[in-house]
JSON list of C-alpha atoms in Angstrom, two decimals:
[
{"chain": "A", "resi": 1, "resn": "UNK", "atom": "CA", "xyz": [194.40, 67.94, 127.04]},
{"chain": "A", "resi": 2, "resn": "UNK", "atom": "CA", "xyz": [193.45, 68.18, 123.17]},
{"chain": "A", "resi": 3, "resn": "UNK", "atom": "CA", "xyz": [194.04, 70.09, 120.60]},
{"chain": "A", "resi": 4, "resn": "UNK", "atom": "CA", "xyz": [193.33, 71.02, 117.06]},
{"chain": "A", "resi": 5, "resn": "UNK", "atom": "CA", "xyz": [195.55, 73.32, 114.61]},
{"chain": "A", "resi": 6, "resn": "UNK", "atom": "CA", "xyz": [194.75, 74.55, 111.63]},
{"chain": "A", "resi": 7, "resn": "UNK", "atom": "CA", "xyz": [197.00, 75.45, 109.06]},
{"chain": "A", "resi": 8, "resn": "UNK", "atom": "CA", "xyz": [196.84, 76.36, 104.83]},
{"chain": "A", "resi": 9, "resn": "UNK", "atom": "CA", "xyz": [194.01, 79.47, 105.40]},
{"chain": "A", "resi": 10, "resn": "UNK", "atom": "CA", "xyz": [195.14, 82.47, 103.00]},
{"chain": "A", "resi": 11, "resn": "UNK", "atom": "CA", "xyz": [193.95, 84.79, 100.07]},
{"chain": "A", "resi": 12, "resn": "UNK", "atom": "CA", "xyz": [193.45, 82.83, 96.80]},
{"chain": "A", "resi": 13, "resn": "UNK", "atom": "CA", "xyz": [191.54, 84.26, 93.18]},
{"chain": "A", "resi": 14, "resn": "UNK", "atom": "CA", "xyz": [188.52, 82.53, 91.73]},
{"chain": "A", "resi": 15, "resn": "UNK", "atom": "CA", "xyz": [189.30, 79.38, 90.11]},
{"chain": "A", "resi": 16, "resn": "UNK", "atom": "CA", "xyz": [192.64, 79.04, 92.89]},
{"chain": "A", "resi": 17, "resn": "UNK", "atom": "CA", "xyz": [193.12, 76.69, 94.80]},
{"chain": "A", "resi": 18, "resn": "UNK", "atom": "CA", "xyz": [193.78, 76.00, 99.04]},
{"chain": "A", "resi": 19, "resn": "UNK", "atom": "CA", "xyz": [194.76, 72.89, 100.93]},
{"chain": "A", "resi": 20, "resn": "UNK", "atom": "CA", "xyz": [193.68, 73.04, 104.17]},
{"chain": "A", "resi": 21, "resn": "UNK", "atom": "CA", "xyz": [195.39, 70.37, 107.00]},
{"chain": "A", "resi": 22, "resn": "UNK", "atom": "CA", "xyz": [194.21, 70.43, 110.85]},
{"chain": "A", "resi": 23, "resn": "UNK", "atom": "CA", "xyz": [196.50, 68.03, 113.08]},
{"chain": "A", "resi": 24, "resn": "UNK", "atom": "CA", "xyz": [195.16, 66.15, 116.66]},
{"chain": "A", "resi": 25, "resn": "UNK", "atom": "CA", "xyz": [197.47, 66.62, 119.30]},
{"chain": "A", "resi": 26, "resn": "UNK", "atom": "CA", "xyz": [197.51, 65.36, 122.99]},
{"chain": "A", "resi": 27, "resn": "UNK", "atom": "CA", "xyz": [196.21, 62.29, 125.21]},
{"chain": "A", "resi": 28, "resn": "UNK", "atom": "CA", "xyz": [194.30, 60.86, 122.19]},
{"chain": "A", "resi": 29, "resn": "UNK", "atom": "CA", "xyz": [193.36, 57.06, 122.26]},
{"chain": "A", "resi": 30, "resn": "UNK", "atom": "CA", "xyz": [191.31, 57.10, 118.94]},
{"chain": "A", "resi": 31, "resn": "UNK", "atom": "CA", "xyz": [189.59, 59.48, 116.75]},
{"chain": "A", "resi": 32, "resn": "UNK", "atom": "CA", "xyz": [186.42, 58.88, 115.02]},
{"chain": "A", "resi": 33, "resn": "UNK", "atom": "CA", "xyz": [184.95, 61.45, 112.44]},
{"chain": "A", "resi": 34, "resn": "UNK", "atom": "CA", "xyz": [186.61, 64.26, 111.49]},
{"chain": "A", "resi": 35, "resn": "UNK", "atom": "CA", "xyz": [185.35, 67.36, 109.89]},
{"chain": "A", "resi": 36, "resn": "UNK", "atom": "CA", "xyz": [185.63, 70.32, 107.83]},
{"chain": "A", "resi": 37, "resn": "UNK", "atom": "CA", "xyz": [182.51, 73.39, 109.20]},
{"chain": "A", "resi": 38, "resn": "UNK", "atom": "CA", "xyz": [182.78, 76.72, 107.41]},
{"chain": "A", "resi": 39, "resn": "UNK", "atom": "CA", "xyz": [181.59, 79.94, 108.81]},
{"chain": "A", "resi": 40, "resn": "UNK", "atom": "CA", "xyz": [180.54, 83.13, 106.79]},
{"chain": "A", "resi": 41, "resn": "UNK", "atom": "CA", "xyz": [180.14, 86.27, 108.08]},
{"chain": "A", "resi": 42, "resn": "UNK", "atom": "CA", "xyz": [176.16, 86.98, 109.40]},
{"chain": "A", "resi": 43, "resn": "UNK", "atom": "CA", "xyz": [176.05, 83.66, 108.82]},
{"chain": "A", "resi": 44, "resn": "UNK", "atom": "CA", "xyz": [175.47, 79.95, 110.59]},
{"chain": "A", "resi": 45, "resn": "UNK", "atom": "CA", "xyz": [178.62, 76.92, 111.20]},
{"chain": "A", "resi": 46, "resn": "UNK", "atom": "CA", "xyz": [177.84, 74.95, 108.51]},
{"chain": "A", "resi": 47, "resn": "UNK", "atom": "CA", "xyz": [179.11, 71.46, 107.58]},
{"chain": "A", "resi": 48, "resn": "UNK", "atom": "CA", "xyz": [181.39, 71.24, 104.63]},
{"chain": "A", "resi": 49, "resn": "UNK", "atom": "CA", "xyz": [183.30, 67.52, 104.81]},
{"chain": "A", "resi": 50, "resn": "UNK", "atom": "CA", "xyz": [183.71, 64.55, 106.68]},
{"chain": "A", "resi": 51, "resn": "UNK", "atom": "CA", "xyz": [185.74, 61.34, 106.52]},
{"chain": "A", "resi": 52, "resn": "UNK", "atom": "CA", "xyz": [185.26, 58.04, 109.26]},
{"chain": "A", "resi": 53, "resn": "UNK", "atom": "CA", "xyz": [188.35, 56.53, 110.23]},
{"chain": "A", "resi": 54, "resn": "UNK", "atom": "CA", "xyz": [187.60, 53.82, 108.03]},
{"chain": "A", "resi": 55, "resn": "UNK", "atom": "CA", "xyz": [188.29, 56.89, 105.55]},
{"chain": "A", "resi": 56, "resn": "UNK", "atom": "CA", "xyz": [184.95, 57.33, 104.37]},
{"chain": "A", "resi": 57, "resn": "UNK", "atom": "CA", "xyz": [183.91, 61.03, 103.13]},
{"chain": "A", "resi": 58, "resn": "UNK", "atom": "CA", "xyz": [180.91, 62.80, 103.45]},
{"chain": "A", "resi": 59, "resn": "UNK", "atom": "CA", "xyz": [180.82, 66.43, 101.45]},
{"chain": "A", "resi": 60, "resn": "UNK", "atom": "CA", "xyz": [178.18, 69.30, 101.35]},
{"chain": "A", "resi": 61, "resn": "UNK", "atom": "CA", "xyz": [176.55, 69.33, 97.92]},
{"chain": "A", "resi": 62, "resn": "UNK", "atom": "CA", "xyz": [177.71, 72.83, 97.19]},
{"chain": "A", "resi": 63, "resn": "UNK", "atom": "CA", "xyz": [181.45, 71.77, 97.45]},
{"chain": "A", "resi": 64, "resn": "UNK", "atom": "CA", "xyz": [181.37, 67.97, 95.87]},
{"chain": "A", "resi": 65, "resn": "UNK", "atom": "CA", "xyz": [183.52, 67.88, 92.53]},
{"chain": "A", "resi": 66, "resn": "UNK", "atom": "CA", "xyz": [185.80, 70.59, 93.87]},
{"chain": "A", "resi": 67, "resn": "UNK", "atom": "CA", "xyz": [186.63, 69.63, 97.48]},
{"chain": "A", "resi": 68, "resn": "UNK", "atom": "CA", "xyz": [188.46, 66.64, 99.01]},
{"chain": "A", "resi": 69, "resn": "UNK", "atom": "CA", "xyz": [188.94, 65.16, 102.28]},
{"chain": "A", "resi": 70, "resn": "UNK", "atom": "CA", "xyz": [190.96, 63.00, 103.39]},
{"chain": "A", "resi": 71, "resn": "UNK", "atom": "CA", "xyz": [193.04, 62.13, 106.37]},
{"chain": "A", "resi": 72, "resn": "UNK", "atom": "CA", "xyz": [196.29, 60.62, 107.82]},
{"chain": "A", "resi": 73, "resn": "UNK", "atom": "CA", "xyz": [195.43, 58.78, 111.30]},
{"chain": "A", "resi": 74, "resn": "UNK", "atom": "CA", "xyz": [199.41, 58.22, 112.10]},
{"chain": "A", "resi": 75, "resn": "UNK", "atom": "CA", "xyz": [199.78, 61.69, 112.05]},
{"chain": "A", "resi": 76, "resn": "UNK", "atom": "CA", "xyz": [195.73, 62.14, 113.60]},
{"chain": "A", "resi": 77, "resn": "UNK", "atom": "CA", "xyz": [195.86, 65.39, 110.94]},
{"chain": "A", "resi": 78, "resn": "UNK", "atom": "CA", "xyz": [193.00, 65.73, 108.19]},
{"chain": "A", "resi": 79, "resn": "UNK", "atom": "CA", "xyz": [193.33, 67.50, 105.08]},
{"chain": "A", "resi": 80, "resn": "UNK", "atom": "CA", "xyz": [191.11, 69.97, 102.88]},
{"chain": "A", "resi": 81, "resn": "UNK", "atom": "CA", "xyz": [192.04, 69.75, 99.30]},
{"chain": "A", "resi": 82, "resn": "UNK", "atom": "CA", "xyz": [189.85, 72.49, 97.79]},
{"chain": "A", "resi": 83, "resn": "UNK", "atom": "CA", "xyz": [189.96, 73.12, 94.34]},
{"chain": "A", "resi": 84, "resn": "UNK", "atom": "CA", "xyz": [187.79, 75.92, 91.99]},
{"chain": "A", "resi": 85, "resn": "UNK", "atom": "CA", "xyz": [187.51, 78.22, 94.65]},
{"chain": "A", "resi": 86, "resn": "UNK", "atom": "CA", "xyz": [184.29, 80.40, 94.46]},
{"chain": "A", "resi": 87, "resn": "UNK", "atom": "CA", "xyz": [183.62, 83.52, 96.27]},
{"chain": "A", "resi": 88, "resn": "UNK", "atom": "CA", "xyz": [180.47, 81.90, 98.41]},
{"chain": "A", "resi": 89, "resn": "UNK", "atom": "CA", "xyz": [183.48, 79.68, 99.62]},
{"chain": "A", "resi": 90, "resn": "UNK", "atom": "CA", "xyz": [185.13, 82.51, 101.65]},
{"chain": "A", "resi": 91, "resn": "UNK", "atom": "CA", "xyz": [184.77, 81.86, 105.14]},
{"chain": "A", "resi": 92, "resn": "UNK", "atom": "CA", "xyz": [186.72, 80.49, 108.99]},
{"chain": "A", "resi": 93, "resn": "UNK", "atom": "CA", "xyz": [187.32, 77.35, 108.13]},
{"chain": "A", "resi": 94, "resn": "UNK", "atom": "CA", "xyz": [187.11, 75.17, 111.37]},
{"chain": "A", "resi": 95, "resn": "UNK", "atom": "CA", "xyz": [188.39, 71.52, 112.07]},
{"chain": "A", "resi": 96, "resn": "UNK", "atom": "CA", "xyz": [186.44, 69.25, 114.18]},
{"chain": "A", "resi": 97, "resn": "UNK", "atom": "CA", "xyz": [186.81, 65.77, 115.35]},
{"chain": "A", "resi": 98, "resn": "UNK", "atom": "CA", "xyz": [185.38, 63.11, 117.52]},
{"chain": "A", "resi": 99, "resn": "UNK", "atom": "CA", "xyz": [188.02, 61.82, 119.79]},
{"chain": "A", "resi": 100, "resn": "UNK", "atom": "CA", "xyz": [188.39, 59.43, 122.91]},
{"chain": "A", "resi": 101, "resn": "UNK", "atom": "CA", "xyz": [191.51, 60.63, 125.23]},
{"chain": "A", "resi": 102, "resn": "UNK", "atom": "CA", "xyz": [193.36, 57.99, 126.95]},
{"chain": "A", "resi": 103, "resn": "UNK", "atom": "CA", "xyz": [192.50, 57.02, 130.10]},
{"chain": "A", "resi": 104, "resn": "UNK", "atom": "CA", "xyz": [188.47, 57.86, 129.52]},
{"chain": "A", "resi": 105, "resn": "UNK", "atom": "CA", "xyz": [185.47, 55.68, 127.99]},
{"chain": "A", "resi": 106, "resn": "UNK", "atom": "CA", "xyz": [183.85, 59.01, 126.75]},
{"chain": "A", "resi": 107, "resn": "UNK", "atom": "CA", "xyz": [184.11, 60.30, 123.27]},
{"chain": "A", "resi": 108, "resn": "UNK", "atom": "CA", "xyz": [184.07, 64.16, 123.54]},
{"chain": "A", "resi": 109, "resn": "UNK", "atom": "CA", "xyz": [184.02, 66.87, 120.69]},
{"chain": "A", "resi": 110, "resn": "UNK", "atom": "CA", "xyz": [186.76, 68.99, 119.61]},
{"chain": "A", "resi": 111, "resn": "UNK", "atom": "CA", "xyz": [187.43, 72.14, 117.88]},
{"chain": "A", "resi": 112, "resn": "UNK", "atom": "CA", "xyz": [189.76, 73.84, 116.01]},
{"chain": "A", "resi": 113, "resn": "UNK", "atom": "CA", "xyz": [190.83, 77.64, 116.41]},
{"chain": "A", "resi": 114, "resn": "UNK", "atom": "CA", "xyz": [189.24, 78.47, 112.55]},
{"chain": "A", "resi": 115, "resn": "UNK", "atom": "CA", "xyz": [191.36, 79.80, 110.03]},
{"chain": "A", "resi": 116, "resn": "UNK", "atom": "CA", "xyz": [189.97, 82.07, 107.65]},
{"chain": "A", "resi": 117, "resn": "UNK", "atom": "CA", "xyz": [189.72, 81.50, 103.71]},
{"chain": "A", "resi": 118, "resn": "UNK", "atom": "CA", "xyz": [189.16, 84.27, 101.10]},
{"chain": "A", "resi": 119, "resn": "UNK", "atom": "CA", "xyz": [187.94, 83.72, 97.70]},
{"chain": "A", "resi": 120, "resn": "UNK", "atom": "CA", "xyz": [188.40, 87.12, 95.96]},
{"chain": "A", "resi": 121, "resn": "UNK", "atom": "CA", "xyz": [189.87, 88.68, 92.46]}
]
């Protein structure tokens, strides 16, 4: 069994700042990718960051300048640094990664529970 927690959601002003961590627990044997999707209400999952294991990032265009990933793979946990909040950046927040339990050869894809972020004065 696998799974993901998210933690650091909350209330925050315009021009606040969040840090967002989601931790991997369970039969892991590796993780690939892990991401950052964001979910507004009446609106679509969308992708916000990424980082390889190699600790490569990948960030929506919306969010790059104010938003940084990164990740600790002792600790399988990523992190959400998010800086100048805006109000279009109020939504779940929801941690997903690509991971390969021990024991199998198949790389399955995991989800967090969401925790919810809101930008507001």
């Amino acid at each position: 069994q696998v799974q993901l927690v998210e933690s650091g959601g909350g209330l925050v002003q315009p021009g606040g700042s969040l840090r967002l961590s989601c931790s991997a627990s369970g039969s892991i044997f590796s993780i690939n990718v892990m991401d950052w999707y964001r979910q507004a209400p009446g609106k679509q999952r969308e992708f916000v960051a990424g980082i390889t294991s190699g600790g490569n990032p990948n960030y929506r265009d919306s969010v790059k300048g104010r938003f940084t990933i990164s990740r600790d793979n002792a600790r399988n946990t990523v992190y959400l640094q998010m800086n100048s909040l805006k109000p279009e950046d109020t939504a779940v927040y929801f941690c997903h990664a690509e991971i390969l339990r021990s024991g199998t050869w198949r790389i399955n894809d995991y989800w967090g529970q969401g925790t919810q972020v809101t930008v507001s004065s």
